[in-house]
GROMACS .gro file of C-alpha atoms in nm:
model
  309
    1MET     CA    1  -1.005  -0.901  -0.384
    2HIS     CA    2  -1.336  -0.775  -0.244
    3HIS     CA    3  -1.177  -0.616   0.060
    4SER     CA    4  -0.901  -0.426  -0.118
    5ALA     CA    5  -1.149  -0.269  -0.363
    6GLN     CA    6  -1.283  -0.064  -0.073
    7LEU     CA    7  -0.949   0.115  -0.031
    8PRO     CA    8  -0.858   0.383  -0.287
    9LEU     CA    9  -0.541   0.388  -0.490
   10LEU     CA   10  -0.281   0.646  -0.393
   11ASP     CA   11   0.021   0.720  -0.610
   12TYR     CA   12   0.315   0.933  -0.499
   13LYS     CA   13   0.466   0.976  -0.842
   14GLY     CA   14   0.269   1.230  -1.039
   15ASN     CA   15   0.118   1.374  -0.721
   16GLU     CA   16   0.426   1.529  -0.563
   17GLN     CA   17   0.298   1.888  -0.590
   18LYS     CA   18  -0.046   1.795  -0.457
   19LYS     CA   19   0.109   1.618  -0.161
   20MET     CA   20   0.350   1.903  -0.084
   21THR     CA   21   0.074   2.162  -0.102
   22LEU     CA   22  -0.135   1.968   0.150
   23HIS     CA   23   0.174   1.901   0.362
   24LEU     CA   24   0.256   2.272   0.390
   25PHE     CA   25  -0.105   2.358   0.474
   26LEU     CA   26  -0.086   2.107   0.760
   27GLN     CA   27   0.249   2.246   0.874
   28ILE     CA   28   0.100   2.594   0.913
   29MET     CA   29  -0.192   2.454   1.114
   30GLY     CA   30   0.044   2.244   1.326
   31LYS     CA   31   0.279   2.530   1.399
   32ILE     CA   32  -0.016   2.733   1.529
   33ARG     CA   33  -0.109   2.445   1.761
   34LEU     CA   34   0.255   2.407   1.869
   35LYS     CA   35   0.279   2.772   1.965
   36SER     CA   36  -0.055   2.783   2.150
   37THR     CA   37  -0.078   2.452   2.338
   38PRO     CA   38   0.091   2.365   2.671
   39ARG     CA   39   0.371   2.115   2.636
   40LYS     CA   40   0.310   1.742   2.661
   41ASN     CA   41   0.577   1.471   2.652
   42HIS     CA   42   0.720   1.352   2.320
   43TRP     CA   43   0.560   1.641   2.126
   44TRP     CA   44   0.210   1.495   2.161
   45TYR     CA   45   0.074   1.848   2.199
   46VAL     CA   46   0.161   1.957   1.844
   47THR     CA   47  -0.006   1.683   1.640
   48GLU     CA   48  -0.320   1.675   1.425
   49TYR     CA   49  -0.604   1.426   1.399
   50VAL     CA   50  -0.817   1.251   1.139
   51THR     CA   51  -1.191   1.313   1.175
   52THR     CA   52  -1.515   1.259   0.985
   53LYS     CA   53  -1.466   1.602   0.826
   54GLY     CA   54  -1.100   1.579   0.738
   55ILE     CA   55  -0.785   1.670   0.930
   56THR     CA   56  -0.795   1.897   1.234
   57THR     CA   57  -0.581   2.051   1.506
   58GLY     CA   58  -0.841   1.967   1.767
   59PRO     CA   59  -0.918   2.228   2.038
   60ILE     CA   60  -0.643   2.487   2.093
   61PRO     CA   61  -0.664   2.708   2.406
   62TYR     CA   62  -0.657   3.088   2.390
   63ASN     CA   63  -0.778   3.383   2.596
   64GLU     CA   64  -0.588   3.244   2.899
   65GLY     CA   65  -0.763   2.909   2.859
   66MET     CA   66  -1.114   3.055   2.881
   67ASP     CA   67  -1.178   2.967   2.516
   68THR     CA   68  -1.061   2.728   2.246
   69PHE     CA   69  -1.042   2.731   1.869
   70ASP     CA   70  -0.974   2.465   1.610
   71ILE     CA   71  -0.854   2.462   1.250
   72THR     CA   72  -0.978   2.196   1.010
   73ILE     CA   73  -0.923   2.107   0.647
   74ASN     CA   74  -1.272   1.994   0.547
   75VAL     CA   75  -1.218   1.739   0.270
   76HIS     CA   76  -1.588   1.726   0.180
   77ARG     CA   77  -1.622   2.099   0.117
   78HIS     CA   78  -1.255   2.145   0.029
   79GLN     CA   79  -1.214   2.444   0.250
   80LEU     CA   80  -1.021   2.557   0.554
   81GLU     CA   81  -1.244   2.612   0.855
   82VAL     CA   82  -1.178   2.790   1.185
   83SER     CA   83  -1.426   2.773   1.471
   84THR     CA   84  -1.417   2.895   1.832
   85SER     CA   85  -1.588   2.807   2.157
   86LYS     CA   86  -1.757   3.148   2.132
   87GLY     CA   87  -1.957   3.026   1.834
   88GLU     CA   88  -1.752   3.210   1.573
   89ALA     CA   89  -1.679   3.039   1.243
   90ALA     CA   90  -1.502   3.138   0.924
   91GLY     CA   91  -1.326   2.972   0.633
   92PHE     CA   92  -1.210   2.988   0.274
   93SER     CA   93  -1.192   2.762  -0.028
   94LEU     CA   94  -0.877   2.562  -0.101
   95LEU     CA   95  -0.967   2.521  -0.467
   96HIS     CA   96  -0.883   2.731  -0.772
   97GLY     CA   97  -0.510   2.750  -0.711
   98THR     CA   98  -0.492   2.853  -0.346
   99SER     CA   99  -0.119   2.881  -0.280
  100VAL     CA  100   0.061   2.822   0.047
  101ALA     CA  101   0.109   3.199   0.071
  102ASP     CA  102  -0.267   3.252   0.020
  103PHE     CA  103  -0.345   2.991   0.284
  104TYR     CA  104  -0.112   3.149   0.538
  105GLN     CA  105  -0.241   3.501   0.472
  106GLN     CA  106  -0.610   3.412   0.485
  107LEU     CA  107  -0.577   3.194   0.797
  108SER     CA  108  -0.378   3.467   0.973
  109GLU     CA  109  -0.649   3.719   0.887
  110ILE     CA  110  -0.923   3.499   1.036
  111LEU     CA  111  -0.726   3.456   1.359
  112ARG     CA  112  -0.676   3.834   1.383
  113ARG     CA  113  -1.048   3.888   1.325
  114PHE     CA  114  -1.123   3.649   1.613
  115ASN     CA  115  -0.867   3.826   1.836
  116ILE     CA  116  -0.650   3.516   1.853
  117SER     CA  117  -0.287   3.619   1.879
  118VAL     CA  118  -0.037   3.359   1.755
  119SER     CA  119   0.318   3.422   1.633
  120ILE     CA  120   0.484   3.122   1.468
  121LEU     CA  121   0.820   3.050   1.309
  122ASP     CA  122   0.676   3.098   0.962
  123LYS     CA  123   0.902   2.864   0.767
  124PRO     CA  124   0.852   2.500   0.662
  125TYR     CA  125   1.011   2.236   0.884
  126ASP     CA  126   1.220   1.945   0.758
  127VAL     CA  127   1.145   1.997   0.389
  128THR     CA  128   1.373   2.144   0.124
  129ILE     CA  129   1.202   2.483   0.102
  130GLY     CA  130   1.386   2.782   0.244
  131LYS     CA  131   1.119   3.049   0.190
  132PRO     CA  132   0.878   3.170   0.458
  133PHE     CA  133   0.518   3.060   0.412
  134GLU     CA  134   0.405   3.402   0.293
  135GLN     CA  135   0.641   3.375  -0.006
  136ILE     CA  136   0.559   3.017  -0.112
  137THR     CA  137   0.353   3.065  -0.426
  138GLN     CA  138   0.494   2.776  -0.629
  139TYR     CA  139   0.279   2.524  -0.441
  140HIS     CA  140  -0.086   2.583  -0.523
  141HIS     CA  141  -0.193   2.231  -0.615
  142TYR     CA  142  -0.460   2.132  -0.364
  143GLU     CA  143  -0.672   1.879  -0.553
  144GLU     CA  144  -1.003   1.720  -0.451
  145THR     CA  145  -0.951   1.357  -0.555
  146TYR     CA  146  -0.597   1.320  -0.422
  147THR     CA  147  -0.686   1.483  -0.089
  148GLN     CA  148  -1.003   1.279  -0.040
  149ASN     CA  149  -0.826   0.953  -0.125
  150PHE     CA  150  -0.540   1.034   0.110
  151TRP     CA  151  -0.783   1.127   0.388
  152ARG     CA  152  -0.999   0.816   0.334
  153ILE     CA  153  -0.691   0.595   0.369
  154LEU     CA  154  -0.587   0.787   0.682
  155LEU     CA  155  -0.937   0.739   0.823
  156TRP     CA  156  -0.915   0.363   0.771
  157VAL     CA  157  -0.560   0.338   0.902
  158ASP     CA  158  -0.658   0.546   1.206
  159GLY     CA  159  -0.914   0.282   1.298
  160VAL     CA  160  -0.671  -0.007   1.250
  161PHE     CA  161  -0.402   0.169   1.454
  162LYS     CA  162  -0.651   0.232   1.734
  163GLU     CA  163  -0.746  -0.135   1.743
  164PHE     CA  164  -0.379  -0.232   1.757
  165SER     CA  165  -0.311   0.033   2.022
  166GLY     CA  166  -0.578  -0.117   2.247
  167ARG     CA  167  -0.384  -0.444   2.275
  168PHE     CA  168  -0.104  -0.290   2.485
  169TYR     CA  169  -0.111  -0.206   2.859
  170GLY     CA  170   0.197   0.014   2.852
  171LYS     CA  171   0.228   0.382   2.777
  172THR     CA  172   0.099   0.454   2.427
  173CYS     CA  173   0.052   0.781   2.245
  174PRO     CA  174  -0.276   0.873   2.075
  175VAL     CA  175  -0.306   0.787   1.707
  176HIS     CA  176  -0.213   1.120   1.554
  177LEU     CA  177  -0.063   1.288   1.250
  178TYR     CA  178   0.281   1.443   1.277
  179TRP     CA  179   0.274   1.740   1.041
  180HIS     CA  180   0.651   1.772   1.004
  181SER     CA  181   0.660   1.453   0.792
  182MET     CA  182   0.283   1.411   0.736
  183ASP     CA  183   0.270   1.060   0.876
  184LEU     CA  184  -0.002   0.903   1.087
  185ALA     CA  185   0.162   0.729   1.381
  186VAL     CA  186   0.117   0.544   1.708
  187THR     CA  187   0.401   0.457   1.946
  188ARG     CA  188   0.444   0.209   2.232
  189PHE     CA  189   0.689   0.261   2.519
  190SER     CA  190   0.863   0.009   2.744
  191GLY     CA  191   0.885   0.253   3.034
  192LYS     CA  192   1.265   0.249   3.033
  193GLN     CA  193   1.478   0.553   2.958
  194ALA     CA  194   1.679   0.544   2.636
  195PRO     CA  195   2.047   0.640   2.624
  196ALA     CA  196   2.098   1.015   2.601
  197MET     CA  197   2.138   1.150   2.250
  198PRO     CA  198   2.447   1.350   2.152
  199ALA     CA  199   2.445   1.715   2.262
  200GLU     CA  200   2.421   1.830   1.901
  201ALA     CA  201   2.104   1.628   1.830
  202ARG     CA  202   1.787   1.822   1.751
  203ILE     CA  203   1.574   1.906   2.053
  204SER     CA  204   1.277   1.751   1.874
  205ASP     CA  205   1.459   1.417   1.861
  206LYS     CA  206   1.584   1.440   2.220
  207ASP     CA  207   1.230   1.471   2.351
  208ALA     CA  208   1.073   1.224   2.108
  209TYR     CA  209   1.327   0.953   2.189
  210SER     CA  210   1.390   1.008   2.559
  211HIS     CA  211   1.252   0.659   2.633
  212GLU     CA  212   1.261   0.319   2.462
  213CYS     CA  213   0.986   0.291   2.206
  214ILE     CA  214   0.850   0.101   1.909
  215SER     CA  215   0.676   0.325   1.659
  216PHE     CA  216   0.434   0.242   1.379
  217GLY     CA  217   0.312   0.467   1.103
  218PHE     CA  218   0.184   0.536   0.755
  219TRP     CA  219   0.295   0.804   0.516
  220GLY     CA  220   0.220   0.897   0.157
  221GLY     CA  221   0.570   0.849   0.020
  222ASP     CA  222   0.864   1.079  -0.046
  223GLU     CA  223   1.165   1.105  -0.277
  224LYS     CA  224   1.348   0.824  -0.096
  225MET     CA  225   1.043   0.598  -0.078
  226PRO     CA  226   0.831   0.699  -0.379
  227GLU     CA  227   0.512   0.518  -0.281
  228PRO     CA  228   0.285   0.513   0.025
  229ALA     CA  229   0.391   0.266   0.293
  230PHE     CA  230   0.352   0.144   0.649
  231TYR     CA  231   0.658   0.134   0.872
  232SER     CA  232   0.779   0.032   1.215
  233TYR     CA  233   1.108   0.086   1.395
  234THR     CA  234   1.242   0.018   1.742
  235TYR     CA  235   1.446   0.281   1.929
  236PRO     CA  236   1.716   0.218   2.030
  237SER     CA  237   1.746  -0.036   1.752
  238PRO     CA  238   1.838  -0.375   1.904
  239SER     CA  239   2.091  -0.600   1.739
  240GLY     CA  240   1.940  -0.868   1.517
  241VAL     CA  241   1.591  -0.721   1.493
  242ASP     CA  242   1.606  -0.740   1.115
  243GLN     CA  243   1.648  -1.116   1.137
  244GLU     CA  244   1.303  -1.157   1.293
  245PRO     CA  245   1.010  -1.265   1.071
  246LEU     CA  246   0.751  -1.019   0.942
  247ILE     CA  247   0.403  -1.080   0.810
  248PRO     CA  248   0.260  -1.067   0.553
  249SER     CA  249   0.529  -1.216   0.328
  250THR     CA  250   0.543  -0.893   0.125
  251ALA     CA  251   0.674  -0.700   0.427
  252GLN     CA  252   1.049  -0.656   0.454
  253TRP     CA  253   1.327  -0.502   0.658
  254VAL     CA  254   1.497  -0.202   0.498
  255ASP     CA  255   1.775   0.033   0.603
  256SER     CA  256   1.662   0.368   0.742
  257ASN     CA  257   1.951   0.601   0.818
  258GLY     CA  258   2.163   0.310   0.935
  259SER     CA  259   1.895   0.126   1.137
  260PRO     CA  260   1.650  -0.148   1.038
  261MET     CA  261   1.291  -0.046   0.964
  262ALA     CA  262   1.003  -0.282   0.891
  263LEU     CA  263   0.820  -0.180   0.574
  264LEU     CA  264   0.496  -0.282   0.405
  265THR     CA  265   0.400  -0.084   0.097
  266TYR     CA  266   0.042   0.026   0.057
  267ASN     CA  267   0.027  -0.130  -0.290
  268ASN     CA  268   0.127  -0.467  -0.145
  269LEU     CA  269  -0.138  -0.431   0.125
  270LEU     CA  270  -0.400  -0.379  -0.147
  271LYS     CA  271  -0.316  -0.724  -0.282
  272ALA     CA  272  -0.419  -0.891   0.045
  273THR     CA  273  -0.752  -1.071   0.061
  274ASP     CA  274  -0.818  -0.901   0.396
  275PRO     CA  275  -0.612  -0.579   0.422
  276ARG     CA  276  -0.720  -0.510   0.781
  277ALA     CA  277  -0.599  -0.848   0.901
  278ALA     CA  278  -0.281  -0.810   0.695
  279LEU     CA  279  -0.204  -0.469   0.844
  280LEU     CA  280  -0.272  -0.587   1.200
  281GLY     CA  281  -0.043  -0.881   1.131
  282PHE     CA  282   0.232  -0.650   1.011
  283LEU     CA  283   0.202  -0.426   1.315
  284GLU     CA  284   0.203  -0.721   1.555
  285SER     CA  285   0.498  -0.896   1.390
  286ALA     CA  286   0.703  -0.575   1.386
  287TYR     CA  287   0.620  -0.515   1.751
  288ILE     CA  288   0.712  -0.868   1.857
  289ALA     CA  289   1.039  -0.843   1.664
  290GLY     CA  290   1.142  -0.521   1.837
  291ALA     CA  291   1.007  -0.608   2.181
  292LYS     CA  292   1.170  -0.951   2.179
  293LYS     CA  293   1.514  -0.820   2.080
  294ALA     CA  294   1.491  -0.521   2.316
  295ASP     CA  295   1.391  -0.748   2.606
  296TRP     CA  296   1.050  -0.596   2.676
  297ASP     CA  297   0.811  -0.786   2.903
  298ILE     CA  298   0.576  -0.884   2.622
  299GLU     CA  299   0.333  -1.092   2.827
  300LYS     CA  300   0.302  -0.835   3.106
  301MET     CA  301   0.208  -0.562   2.858
  302LYS     CA  302  -0.036  -0.770   2.658
  303VAL     CA  303  -0.405  -0.688   2.703
  304PRO     CA  304  -0.598  -1.015   2.739
  305GLU     CA  305  -0.945  -1.092   2.611
  306LEU     CA  306  -1.215  -0.990   2.860
  307ASP     CA  307  -1.302  -1.355   2.919
  308ASN     CA  308  -0.947  -1.412   3.042
  309ILE     CA  309  -0.934  -1.127   3.294
   0.00000   0.00000   0.00000
């Protein structure tokens, strides 16, 4: 169990308010990036990234592209930090009960001070909270240990996902964090267009799933899945994919809104002698299952060892 001891524990139950507070902080940051960054396919321009400091938006253009700024949750100092290409820097502590409303107000004030003009739709996305950010005072539960543990796991998963991503010649997104559901994800594409979604489908889904893909991710749990877990799904979902084998043996196929999804819980991964190898095995087996059933050219898209080139 030497390997698993290096990964921290992360419970969803008992930490719901801590997770939601962090989630809403990241949504505010992400919405600012969404509003300020030129469009890129499949919403890749709105995401956030895991770094040595914490979680960041990465560079965001302003001043007609002559300058950039970034917004980072520094998990070592437990503060929100804004910096610009002009050398400006400012921040505030996330401790001592900083609410979502406080976060939104203080971040907005820093941007105004730096003459960065951003107007966002100031309401949470895809969570059951109807209030605008400036009125959300019930979530004020940023907590050092939970946040650092969550970030440390994301940092490790980010590295594993990048290794897995490098094995595929086809179109692949960066490893990035989608703030709407707070999951770290990487997606592979076959290059073929997917069937058009119904007219009433959300525009976010229409763009995200315009082409055939197999997606892989990690998230910290929610009410439906009350523990952290890794997942993979194929879109469109091919018939019989859930009959394909998964590794390790603790992985399983589950129903996700009527379609099969491969699932490996974080707690089961911790039981593996070598969690990195186990996670890579899960990702590869889920990919092969989806690619095989969706008739992707698996060999053509496989990156060989350098000695075999």
